[in-house]
Amino acid sequence: MSLTVAIVGRPNVGKSTLFNRLVGKRLALVDDTPGVTRDWREGEGRIAGMVFRVLDTAGLEDADDATLAGRMRRQTERALDAADVALFLIDARAGVTPLDEHFAALLRRRGTAVVLVANKCEGRQGEAGLLEAYALGLGDPVPVSAEHGEGMADLFDALRPYADAAEAVDASLEAEAVGGNGAESAARDRDAGETAGGPLQLAIVGRPNVGKSTLVNRLIGEERLLTGPEAGITRDAIAVDWEFAGRALRLVDTAGLRRRARVAGKLEKLSGSDAMRAVRFAQVVVLVLDAEVMLEKQDLTIARRVVDEGRALVVAANKWDLVEDRKAALAGLHERLAESLPQVRGVPVVTISALAGRNLDRLMQAVFRVYELWRTRIPTARLNDWLAAATAAHPPPMGAGGRRIRLRYATQIKTRPPTFAIWCSRPRELPDSYTRYLVNGLRDDFELDGVPIRVHLRKGENPYAGRARKRR
């Protein structure tokens, strides 16, 4: 993927729809409301056999730099700086607008290679706008319909020269590496990349305006995500590839999650669904709290949803530098977590300041530590020794008819999160309190603090059932 393509244009011309079409998935939120996209996001685009990196950007607006729209425009300009070629979209049905003309002139001044794309050209409604597009002075427009997938062959032809040029640059760089005796080290790097596991998937979640995007920007060391005093700036779940201490990660910044009763409109519902989708695909989730208003009901709701999904959880108390009585605040936070999340006792809590960059190393150490616990595997022999000791110390209760329930055998059936199966004589009669006793025992004896533990009770077969039938 040596070619990088940025999709730009004024709001509501179909940039995210084209992005989704090129990557083959509904990654970007799409709605009729102008300005849905705010942060630029990237994906792997494909047209026929051509593979490239594609960037979906916010709508270009002529606004003051201090405003939200102005900050969105600066983010788009940063994406243009990273691109080899820009796809400048116009809405062929609406025709060329003064804003299109303004930004076409801006693109010409920047010197970025531009392919002019006239979207929404299905049928005859876009013919007039397609002809108007020639007046922008950006060459022949490529007619497409991003929604219906029309015109992709023409877009392929328009991008092919830029892909060939990018491949030629890569080939020359590789030749230089070989000439400088770098072939052996390059081969080692390729082998390492093939044998290493994928990046750690880390999602950042929380209520609106608690500092999630600021935290991601501070971690990666650049202003990659749009931030500001306005609540709810982030709408899409934005993934950023990053490396910390030699370890590959994929950070996902998500939209702020509010209580369902306060969610207003379809767009906020889509943003919330996108955030929860990011949680489902994550391995570790960092729940960011506002240290001045910690663990509100919505914070606990988010935490429970993360645990129910089986993800490893780390709590980051942000804006800690603004807290006056820190000892009392931290004690209250631990107490509230113990009371409200007993199913994941021992969740790691790290106090941070995303704005000042304080304690971020400690946060990442907690992430790596809980990730290793989340993928713990316990040998079956150790598990059954533990089960025998646990049932001896606290025998299961009597079942129906005065017969004691027997736990015969245990094994770990999966990791991520640790999940165990225990064979039981009458699993339906074993009370929930005893199952919790077993879960707490697993957590204590195998040091599984802070990660979800799942225990499935299975009915053990009666080895004498067949013999009894034969005797009859």
Short mmCIF file of C-alpha atoms in Angstrom, two decimals:
data_model
loop_
_atom_site.label_atom_id
_atom_site.label_comp_id
_atom_site.label_asym_id
_atom_site.label_seq_id
_atom_site.Cartn_x
_atom_site.Cartn_y
_atom_site.Cartn_z
CA MET A 1 0.00 0.00 0.00
CA SER A 2 2.51 2.59 -1.15
CA LEU A 3 -0.14 4.91 -2.64
CA THR A 4 -2.05 7.20 -0.26
CA VAL A 5 -5.32 8.75 -1.47
CA ALA A 6 -7.21 11.48 0.44
CA ILE A 7 -10.91 12.09 -0.26
CA VAL A 8 -11.75 15.78 0.11
CA GLY A 9 -14.63 18.10 -0.69
CA ARG A 10 -17.27 20.31 0.87
CA PRO A 11 -19.75 18.75 3.36
CA ASN A 12 -22.36 16.24 2.24
CA VAL A 13 -21.02 15.39 -1.21
CA GLY A 14 -20.59 11.66 -0.39
CA LYS A 15 -16.97 11.39 0.80
CA SER A 16 -17.70 8.80 3.51
CA THR A 17 -19.93 6.83 1.14
CA LEU A 18 -17.06 6.65 -1.36
CA PHE A 19 -14.65 5.72 1.46
CA ASN A 20 -16.90 2.83 2.50
CA ARG A 21 -17.19 1.75 -1.13
CA LEU A 22 -13.41 1.68 -1.59
CA VAL A 23 -12.64 -0.18 1.66
CA GLY A 24 -15.55 -2.58 1.13
CA LYS A 25 -16.99 -2.05 4.63
CA ARG A 26 -19.26 0.42 6.38
CA LEU A 27 -16.45 1.83 8.51
CA ALA A 28 -17.37 5.53 8.29
CA LEU A 29 -20.67 6.89 9.58
CA VAL A 30 -22.96 8.05 6.79
CA ASP A 31 -25.95 10.35 7.27
CA ASP A 32 -27.77 13.07 5.35
CA THR A 33 -26.65 15.61 7.97
CA PRO A 34 -23.76 17.75 6.67
CA GLY A 35 -20.49 17.54 8.59
CA VAL A 36 -20.86 14.02 10.03
CA THR A 37 -17.15 13.29 9.58
CA ARG A 38 -14.84 15.40 11.73
CA ASP A 39 -11.59 13.47 12.22
CA TRP A 40 -9.94 11.91 9.19
CA ARG A 41 -9.86 8.14 9.21
CA GLU A 42 -7.96 5.66 7.10
CA GLY A 43 -8.52 2.24 5.58
CA GLU A 44 -7.25 -0.14 2.92
CA GLY A 45 -8.89 0.76 -0.38
CA ARG A 46 -9.19 -1.60 -3.34
CA ILE A 47 -10.25 -1.18 -6.93
CA ALA A 48 -9.77 -4.35 -8.96
CA GLY A 49 -6.16 -5.41 -8.21
CA MET A 50 -4.97 -1.98 -7.05
CA VAL A 51 -4.53 -1.63 -3.28
CA PHE A 52 -3.94 1.74 -1.62
CA ARG A 53 -4.30 3.63 1.65
CA VAL A 54 -7.41 5.82 1.59
CA LEU A 55 -8.17 8.72 3.95
CA ASP A 56 -11.72 9.95 4.62
CA THR A 57 -11.68 13.61 5.67
CA ALA A 58 -14.02 16.20 7.13
CA GLY A 59 -15.94 18.50 4.81
CA LEU A 60 -14.01 21.57 3.73
CA GLU A 61 -15.57 24.77 5.05
CA ASP A 62 -14.39 28.38 4.83
CA ALA A 63 -14.29 29.14 8.57
CA ASP A 64 -12.08 30.86 11.12
CA ASP A 65 -9.25 28.69 12.47
CA ALA A 66 -10.45 29.11 16.07
CA THR A 67 -13.87 27.56 15.35
CA LEU A 68 -14.68 23.85 15.26
CA ALA A 69 -15.14 24.00 11.48
CA GLY A 70 -11.76 25.71 11.16
CA ARG A 71 -10.06 23.02 13.25
CA MET A 72 -11.74 20.37 11.10
CA ARG A 73 -10.33 22.06 7.98
CA ARG A 74 -6.81 22.00 9.46
CA GLN A 75 -7.18 18.27 10.12
CA THR A 76 -8.14 17.81 6.46
CA GLU A 77 -5.08 19.80 5.39
CA ARG A 78 -2.88 17.48 7.48
CA ALA A 79 -4.42 14.51 5.69
CA LEU A 80 -3.66 16.18 2.35
CA ASP A 81 -0.02 16.59 3.42
CA ALA A 82 0.16 12.82 3.96
CA ALA A 83 -1.46 11.96 0.61
CA ASP A 84 0.06 11.31 -2.83
CA VAL A 85 -3.16 12.29 -4.60
CA ALA A 86 -6.47 13.86 -3.58
CA LEU A 87 -9.89 12.83 -4.84
CA PHE A 88 -11.79 16.13 -4.93
CA LEU A 89 -15.51 15.27 -4.79
CA ILE A 90 -18.33 17.45 -5.99
CA ASP A 91 -22.07 16.71 -5.99
CA ALA A 92 -23.00 16.49 -9.67
CA ARG A 93 -26.70 16.83 -8.87
CA ALA A 94 -26.15 20.12 -7.06
CA GLY A 95 -23.66 21.37 -9.64
CA VAL A 96 -20.53 23.39 -8.93
CA THR A 97 -21.03 25.70 -5.94
CA PRO A 98 -18.97 28.75 -4.90
CA LEU A 99 -17.50 26.63 -2.07
CA ASP A 100 -16.37 24.03 -4.62
CA GLU A 101 -14.69 26.78 -6.64
CA HIS A 102 -13.02 28.20 -3.51
CA PHE A 103 -11.47 24.87 -2.50
CA ALA A 104 -10.55 23.92 -6.05
CA ALA A 105 -8.44 27.09 -6.12
CA LEU A 106 -6.95 26.13 -2.74
CA LEU A 107 -5.99 22.68 -4.04
CA ARG A 108 -4.35 24.20 -7.12
CA ARG A 109 -2.23 26.47 -4.90
CA ARG A 110 -1.15 23.58 -2.65
CA GLY A 111 0.33 21.71 -5.58
CA THR A 112 -1.17 18.36 -4.45
CA ALA A 113 -2.04 16.04 -7.33
CA VAL A 114 -5.83 16.08 -7.74
CA VAL A 115 -8.34 13.79 -9.42
CA LEU A 116 -11.69 15.54 -9.83
CA VAL A 117 -14.60 13.19 -9.07
CA ALA A 118 -18.24 14.06 -9.82
CA ASN A 119 -20.34 11.97 -7.43
CA LYS A 120 -24.05 11.09 -7.63
CA CYS A 121 -23.92 10.69 -11.43
CA GLU A 122 -26.37 7.80 -11.59
CA GLY A 123 -29.12 8.43 -14.13
CA ARG A 124 -29.30 11.76 -15.95
CA GLN A 125 -29.67 14.11 -12.98
CA GLY A 126 -25.94 14.69 -12.72
CA GLU A 127 -25.17 15.43 -16.39
CA ALA A 128 -25.34 19.23 -16.02
CA GLY A 129 -23.11 19.21 -12.93
CA LEU A 130 -20.61 16.92 -14.68
CA LEU A 131 -20.24 19.42 -17.51
CA GLU A 132 -19.93 22.34 -15.05
CA ALA A 133 -17.03 20.55 -13.33
CA TYR A 134 -14.72 21.26 -16.28
CA ALA A 135 -14.76 24.93 -15.25
CA LEU A 136 -12.87 24.10 -12.03
CA GLY A 137 -9.65 23.69 -14.01
CA LEU A 138 -8.73 20.34 -12.46
CA GLY A 139 -8.88 18.22 -15.57
CA ASP A 140 -11.54 15.83 -16.80
CA PRO A 141 -14.01 14.90 -14.04
CA VAL A 142 -14.52 11.20 -13.30
CA PRO A 143 -18.27 10.44 -13.08
CA VAL A 144 -19.13 7.99 -10.28
CA SER A 145 -21.95 6.93 -8.03
CA ALA A 146 -20.40 6.01 -4.68
CA GLU A 147 -23.71 4.72 -3.35
CA HIS A 148 -24.33 2.36 -6.26
CA GLY A 149 -20.70 1.51 -7.12
CA GLU A 150 -20.81 2.97 -10.64
CA GLY A 151 -17.72 4.45 -12.31
CA MET A 152 -15.12 2.48 -10.32
CA ALA A 153 -13.38 1.36 -13.53
CA ASP A 154 -12.91 4.99 -14.58
CA LEU A 155 -11.60 5.84 -11.12
CA PHE A 156 -9.16 2.93 -11.39
CA ASP A 157 -7.82 4.37 -14.67
CA ALA A 158 -7.47 7.83 -13.11
CA LEU A 159 -5.48 6.50 -10.12
CA ARG A 160 -3.32 4.03 -12.04
CA PRO A 161 -0.55 6.53 -12.99
CA TYR A 162 -0.16 7.60 -9.35
CA ALA A 163 -0.02 3.97 -8.20
CA ASP A 164 2.66 3.20 -10.80
CA ALA A 165 4.68 6.21 -9.67
CA ALA A 166 4.45 5.17 -6.01
CA GLU A 167 5.54 1.62 -6.87
CA ALA A 168 8.52 2.98 -8.82
CA VAL A 169 9.62 5.01 -5.77
CA ASP A 170 9.33 1.91 -3.56
CA ALA A 171 11.36 -0.12 -6.04
CA SER A 172 14.16 2.45 -6.10
CA LEU A 173 14.28 2.58 -2.30
CA GLU A 174 14.46 -1.20 -2.12
CA ALA A 175 17.26 -1.21 -4.69
CA GLU A 176 19.20 1.29 -2.57
CA ALA A 177 18.73 -0.93 0.47
CA VAL A 178 20.06 -3.96 -1.41
CA GLY A 179 22.98 -1.94 -2.74
CA GLY A 180 23.82 -0.90 0.81
CA ASN A 181 23.85 -4.54 2.03
CA GLY A 182 20.46 -4.04 3.60
CA ALA A 183 18.82 -7.06 1.95
CA GLU A 184 19.56 -9.43 4.82
CA SER A 185 18.20 -7.06 7.49
CA ALA A 186 15.13 -6.33 5.32
CA ALA A 187 14.45 -10.06 5.07
CA ARG A 188 14.77 -10.38 8.84
CA ASP A 189 12.29 -7.54 9.28
CA ARG A 190 9.82 -9.23 6.94
CA ASP A 191 10.17 -12.55 8.76
CA ALA A 192 9.64 -10.81 12.12
CA GLY A 193 6.52 -9.11 10.80
CA GLU A 194 5.14 -12.41 9.52
CA THR A 195 5.77 -14.35 12.72
CA ALA A 196 4.72 -11.67 15.20
CA GLY A 197 1.12 -11.47 16.36
CA GLY A 198 -1.18 -8.65 15.37
CA PRO A 199 -1.27 -5.32 17.20
CA LEU A 200 -2.93 -5.04 20.60
CA GLN A 201 -6.40 -3.62 20.03
CA LEU A 202 -6.95 -0.83 22.58
CA ALA A 203 -10.23 1.15 22.71
CA ILE A 204 -10.60 4.43 24.62
CA VAL A 205 -14.16 4.96 25.91
CA GLY A 206 -16.02 7.23 28.31
CA ARG A 207 -18.63 9.96 28.63
CA PRO A 208 -18.42 13.03 26.37
CA ASN A 209 -15.73 15.62 27.11
CA VAL A 210 -13.65 13.56 29.56
CA GLY A 211 -10.49 13.86 27.45
CA LYS A 212 -10.43 10.70 25.31
CA SER A 213 -9.11 12.34 22.13
CA THR A 214 -6.63 14.42 24.12
CA LEU A 215 -5.34 11.20 25.69
CA VAL A 216 -4.85 9.54 22.29
CA ASN A 217 -3.07 12.60 20.90
CA ARG A 218 -0.75 12.72 23.90
CA LEU A 219 0.03 8.99 23.66
CA ILE A 220 0.94 9.07 19.98
CA GLY A 221 2.73 12.42 20.27
CA GLU A 222 0.84 14.36 17.58
CA GLU A 223 -2.44 16.22 17.10
CA ARG A 224 -3.99 13.38 15.14
CA LEU A 225 -7.51 13.79 16.55
CA LEU A 226 -9.71 16.85 16.75
CA THR A 227 -10.03 18.26 20.28
CA GLY A 228 -11.62 21.31 21.86
CA PRO A 229 -13.87 22.54 24.66
CA GLU A 230 -17.05 21.45 22.83
CA ALA A 231 -18.60 18.20 24.07
CA GLY A 232 -19.17 15.42 21.56
CA ILE A 233 -16.58 16.42 18.95
CA THR A 234 -15.70 12.81 18.09
CA ARG A 235 -18.37 10.96 16.13
CA ASP A 236 -16.65 8.10 14.32
CA ALA A 237 -14.52 5.51 16.07
CA ILE A 238 -11.08 6.49 14.76
CA ALA A 239 -8.32 3.84 14.70
CA VAL A 240 -4.67 4.89 14.89
CA ASP A 241 -1.72 2.50 14.51
CA TRP A 242 0.99 3.19 17.08
CA GLU A 243 3.96 1.59 18.81
CA PHE A 244 4.88 1.81 22.49
CA ALA A 245 8.02 0.25 23.99
CA GLY A 246 8.54 -1.79 20.83
CA ARG A 247 5.01 -3.18 20.90
CA ALA A 248 2.46 -2.57 18.13
CA LEU A 249 -0.94 -1.23 19.16
CA ARG A 250 -4.08 -0.11 17.37
CA LEU A 251 -5.64 2.73 19.36
CA VAL A 252 -9.35 3.39 18.78
CA ASP A 253 -10.79 6.71 19.93
CA THR A 254 -14.57 6.55 20.31
CA ALA A 255 -17.47 8.95 20.61
CA GLY A 256 -18.67 9.89 24.09
CA LEU A 257 -21.37 7.56 25.40
CA ARG A 258 -24.35 9.18 27.09
CA ARG A 259 -27.37 7.66 28.81
CA ARG A 260 -29.95 6.41 26.35
CA ALA A 261 -32.54 8.88 27.64
CA ARG A 262 -30.22 11.75 26.69
CA VAL A 263 -29.29 10.47 23.24
CA ALA A 264 -30.81 12.86 20.71
CA GLY A 265 -31.21 11.99 17.06
CA LYS A 266 -30.13 9.27 14.69
CA LEU A 267 -26.55 10.53 14.35
CA GLU A 268 -25.78 10.21 18.06
CA LYS A 269 -27.28 6.71 18.05
CA LEU A 270 -25.00 5.78 15.16
CA SER A 271 -21.99 7.20 17.02
CA GLY A 272 -22.87 5.20 20.14
CA SER A 273 -23.28 2.01 18.11
CA ASP A 274 -19.91 2.64 16.45
CA ALA A 275 -18.28 3.08 19.87
CA MET A 276 -19.72 -0.20 21.16
CA ARG A 277 -18.61 -1.93 17.98
CA ALA A 278 -15.07 -0.73 18.76
CA VAL A 279 -15.40 -2.23 22.26
CA ARG A 280 -16.49 -5.59 20.83
CA PHE A 281 -13.41 -5.72 18.58
CA ALA A 282 -11.02 -4.46 21.28
CA GLN A 283 -8.85 -6.59 23.55
CA VAL A 284 -8.28 -3.99 26.27
CA VAL A 285 -10.58 -1.04 26.97
CA VAL A 286 -9.50 2.09 28.83
CA LEU A 287 -12.46 3.79 30.54
CA VAL A 288 -11.59 7.48 30.92
CA LEU A 289 -13.19 9.29 33.85
CA ASP A 290 -13.33 12.97 34.69
CA ALA A 291 -11.55 13.02 38.06
CA GLU A 292 -13.72 15.91 39.24
CA VAL A 293 -16.95 13.93 38.61
CA MET A 294 -15.89 10.30 38.90
CA LEU A 295 -17.95 7.16 38.43
CA GLU A 296 -21.32 8.59 37.61
CA LYS A 297 -24.06 6.14 36.76
CA GLN A 298 -23.15 6.30 33.07
CA ASP A 299 -19.50 5.49 33.82
CA LEU A 300 -20.59 2.34 35.62
CA THR A 301 -22.97 1.45 32.80
CA ILE A 302 -20.11 1.69 30.29
CA ALA A 303 -17.85 -0.37 32.55
CA ARG A 304 -20.48 -3.12 32.88
CA ARG A 305 -20.98 -3.22 29.12
CA VAL A 306 -17.22 -3.61 28.63
CA VAL A 307 -17.11 -6.47 31.15
CA ASP A 308 -20.20 -8.12 29.63
CA GLU A 309 -18.38 -8.13 26.29
CA GLY A 310 -15.52 -9.97 27.99
CA ARG A 311 -12.93 -7.24 27.41
CA ALA A 312 -10.07 -6.44 29.79
CA LEU A 313 -10.72 -3.12 31.55
CA VAL A 314 -8.42 -0.35 32.81
CA VAL A 315 -9.82 2.78 34.51
CA ALA A 316 -8.01 6.07 33.83
CA ALA A 317 -8.96 8.95 36.15
CA ASN A 318 -8.16 11.95 33.93
CA LYS A 319 -7.64 15.60 34.97
CA TRP A 320 -6.13 14.35 38.25
CA ASP A 321 -4.09 17.53 38.58
CA LEU A 322 -7.35 19.40 39.27
CA VAL A 323 -8.30 17.23 42.27
CA GLU A 324 -7.60 18.79 45.67
CA ASP A 325 -8.01 15.89 48.15
CA ARG A 326 -6.44 13.17 46.03
CA LYS A 327 -6.14 10.54 48.77
CA ALA A 328 -9.85 10.70 49.62
CA ALA A 329 -10.84 10.79 45.93
CA LEU A 330 -8.77 7.70 45.11
CA ALA A 331 -10.09 5.78 48.12
CA GLY A 332 -13.65 6.66 47.13
CA LEU A 333 -13.02 5.52 43.55
CA HIS A 334 -11.67 2.12 44.64
CA GLU A 335 -14.57 1.66 47.07
CA ARG A 336 -17.17 2.51 44.41
CA LEU A 337 -15.58 0.12 41.92
CA ALA A 338 -15.51 -2.69 44.47
CA GLU A 339 -19.20 -2.17 45.27
CA SER A 340 -20.45 -1.65 41.73
CA LEU A 341 -18.23 -4.06 39.77
CA PRO A 342 -17.71 -7.07 42.05
CA GLN A 343 -17.59 -9.38 38.99
CA VAL A 344 -14.17 -7.91 38.02
CA ARG A 345 -12.68 -7.23 41.42
CA GLY A 346 -9.30 -5.52 41.22
CA VAL A 347 -9.73 -3.45 38.05
CA PRO A 348 -6.51 -1.42 37.54
CA VAL A 349 -6.95 2.29 38.28
CA VAL A 350 -4.40 4.83 37.01
CA THR A 351 -4.58 8.56 37.76
CA ILE A 352 -3.47 10.64 34.77
CA SER A 353 -3.45 14.07 33.20
CA ALA A 354 -3.84 13.66 29.43
CA LEU A 355 -3.31 17.37 28.83
CA ALA A 356 -0.05 17.47 30.78
CA GLY A 357 1.03 13.95 29.76
CA ARG A 358 1.37 12.69 33.34
CA ASN A 359 1.43 8.98 34.29
CA LEU A 360 0.88 7.80 30.71
CA ASP A 361 3.71 5.26 31.03
CA ARG A 362 1.96 3.81 34.10
CA LEU A 363 -1.27 3.65 32.14
CA MET A 364 0.34 1.64 29.34
CA GLN A 365 2.05 -0.68 31.83
CA ALA A 366 -1.38 -1.38 33.35
CA VAL A 367 -2.77 -2.04 29.85
CA PHE A 368 -0.04 -4.59 29.06
CA ARG A 369 -0.34 -6.23 32.48
CA VAL A 370 -4.11 -6.71 32.28
CA TYR A 371 -3.79 -7.90 28.67
CA GLU A 372 -1.46 -10.71 29.77
CA LEU A 373 -3.90 -11.70 32.54
CA TRP A 374 -6.77 -11.61 30.04
CA ARG A 375 -5.02 -14.23 27.89
CA THR A 376 -3.87 -16.43 30.80
CA ARG A 377 -4.08 -20.21 30.33
CA ILE A 378 -4.04 -22.49 33.39
CA PRO A 379 -2.97 -26.16 33.05
CA THR A 380 -5.78 -28.66 33.60
CA ALA A 381 -3.88 -30.50 36.34
CA ARG A 382 -3.49 -27.31 38.38
CA LEU A 383 -7.16 -26.49 37.87
CA ASN A 384 -8.32 -29.84 39.19
CA ASP A 385 -6.01 -29.66 42.19
CA TRP A 386 -7.53 -26.25 42.87
CA LEU A 387 -11.10 -27.59 42.40
CA ALA A 388 -10.48 -30.44 44.87
CA ALA A 389 -9.13 -28.01 47.47
CA ALA A 390 -11.96 -25.51 46.90
CA THR A 391 -14.71 -28.11 47.28
CA ALA A 392 -13.00 -29.62 50.34
CA ALA A 393 -12.78 -26.21 52.03
CA HIS A 394 -16.36 -25.31 51.16
CA PRO A 395 -18.40 -28.30 49.91
CA PRO A 396 -21.25 -27.70 47.46
CA PRO A 397 -24.73 -27.60 49.04
CA MET A 398 -27.27 -30.38 49.08
CA GLY A 399 -29.49 -30.71 46.04
CA ALA A 400 -33.00 -32.07 45.65
CA GLY A 401 -33.64 -35.21 47.66
CA GLY A 402 -30.87 -34.46 50.12
CA ARG A 403 -28.09 -35.57 47.76
CA ARG A 404 -24.94 -33.49 47.67
CA ILE A 405 -24.03 -31.87 44.34
CA ARG A 406 -20.66 -33.10 43.09
CA LEU A 407 -18.11 -31.13 41.06
CA ARG A 408 -16.06 -33.71 39.20
CA TYR A 409 -13.70 -32.05 36.75
CA ALA A 410 -12.56 -28.62 35.49
CA THR A 411 -10.72 -27.39 32.44
CA GLN A 412 -10.08 -24.07 30.73
CA ILE A 413 -11.91 -24.05 27.40
CA LYS A 414 -10.67 -20.65 26.12
CA THR A 415 -8.72 -17.53 26.93
CA ARG A 416 -9.53 -13.88 26.18
CA PRO A 417 -11.24 -13.79 28.69
CA PRO A 418 -10.36 -16.84 30.82
CA THR A 419 -13.30 -19.23 30.45
CA PHE A 420 -13.68 -22.49 32.36
CA ALA A 421 -15.95 -25.52 32.16
CA ILE A 422 -16.75 -27.47 35.33
CA TRP A 423 -18.52 -30.83 35.09
CA CYS A 424 -21.18 -31.10 37.77
CA SER A 425 -23.65 -33.82 38.79
CA ARG A 426 -26.64 -31.43 38.84
CA PRO A 427 -25.61 -28.05 37.41
CA ARG A 428 -29.13 -26.57 37.47
CA GLU A 429 -29.35 -27.04 41.22
CA LEU A 430 -26.01 -25.40 42.03
CA PRO A 431 -26.84 -21.93 43.43
CA ASP A 432 -25.36 -18.76 41.94
CA SER A 433 -23.68 -17.99 45.25
CA TYR A 434 -21.53 -21.12 44.92
CA THR A 435 -20.62 -20.24 41.33
CA ARG A 436 -19.49 -16.81 42.58
CA TYR A 437 -17.43 -18.59 45.25
CA LEU A 438 -15.68 -20.55 42.51
CA VAL A 439 -15.07 -17.43 40.39
CA ASN A 440 -13.62 -15.56 43.38
CA GLY A 441 -11.44 -18.56 44.17
CA LEU A 442 -10.10 -18.63 40.62
CA ARG A 443 -9.42 -14.90 40.80
CA ASP A 444 -7.60 -15.14 44.15
CA ASP A 445 -5.62 -18.35 43.65
CA PHE A 446 -4.51 -17.68 40.07
CA GLU A 447 -4.11 -13.88 40.43
CA LEU A 448 -6.69 -12.95 37.81
CA ASP A 449 -7.60 -9.57 39.28
CA GLY A 450 -9.35 -7.12 37.00
CA VAL A 451 -10.34 -9.41 34.12
CA PRO A 452 -13.72 -11.06 33.44
CA ILE A 453 -13.90 -14.75 34.36
CA ARG A 454 -16.55 -17.02 32.89
CA VAL A 455 -17.53 -20.38 34.37
CA HIS A 456 -19.82 -22.79 32.50
CA LEU A 457 -21.35 -25.69 34.43
CA ARG A 458 -21.80 -28.88 32.42
CA LYS A 459 -23.70 -32.03 33.20
CA GLY A 460 -21.45 -34.97 33.91
CA GLU A 461 -22.44 -38.29 32.33
CA ASN A 462 -23.46 -41.14 34.64
CA PRO A 463 -21.08 -44.03 33.83
CA TYR A 464 -23.57 -46.57 35.30
CA ALA A 465 -26.65 -45.44 33.38
CA GLY A 466 -26.07 -47.88 30.47
CA ARG A 467 -25.37 -50.85 32.80
CA ALA A 468 -28.61 -50.31 34.68
CA ARG A 469 -30.62 -50.53 31.46
CA LYS A 470 -28.80 -53.69 30.35
CA ARG A 471 -29.53 -55.48 33.66
CA ARG A 472 -33.23 -54.81 33.20
#
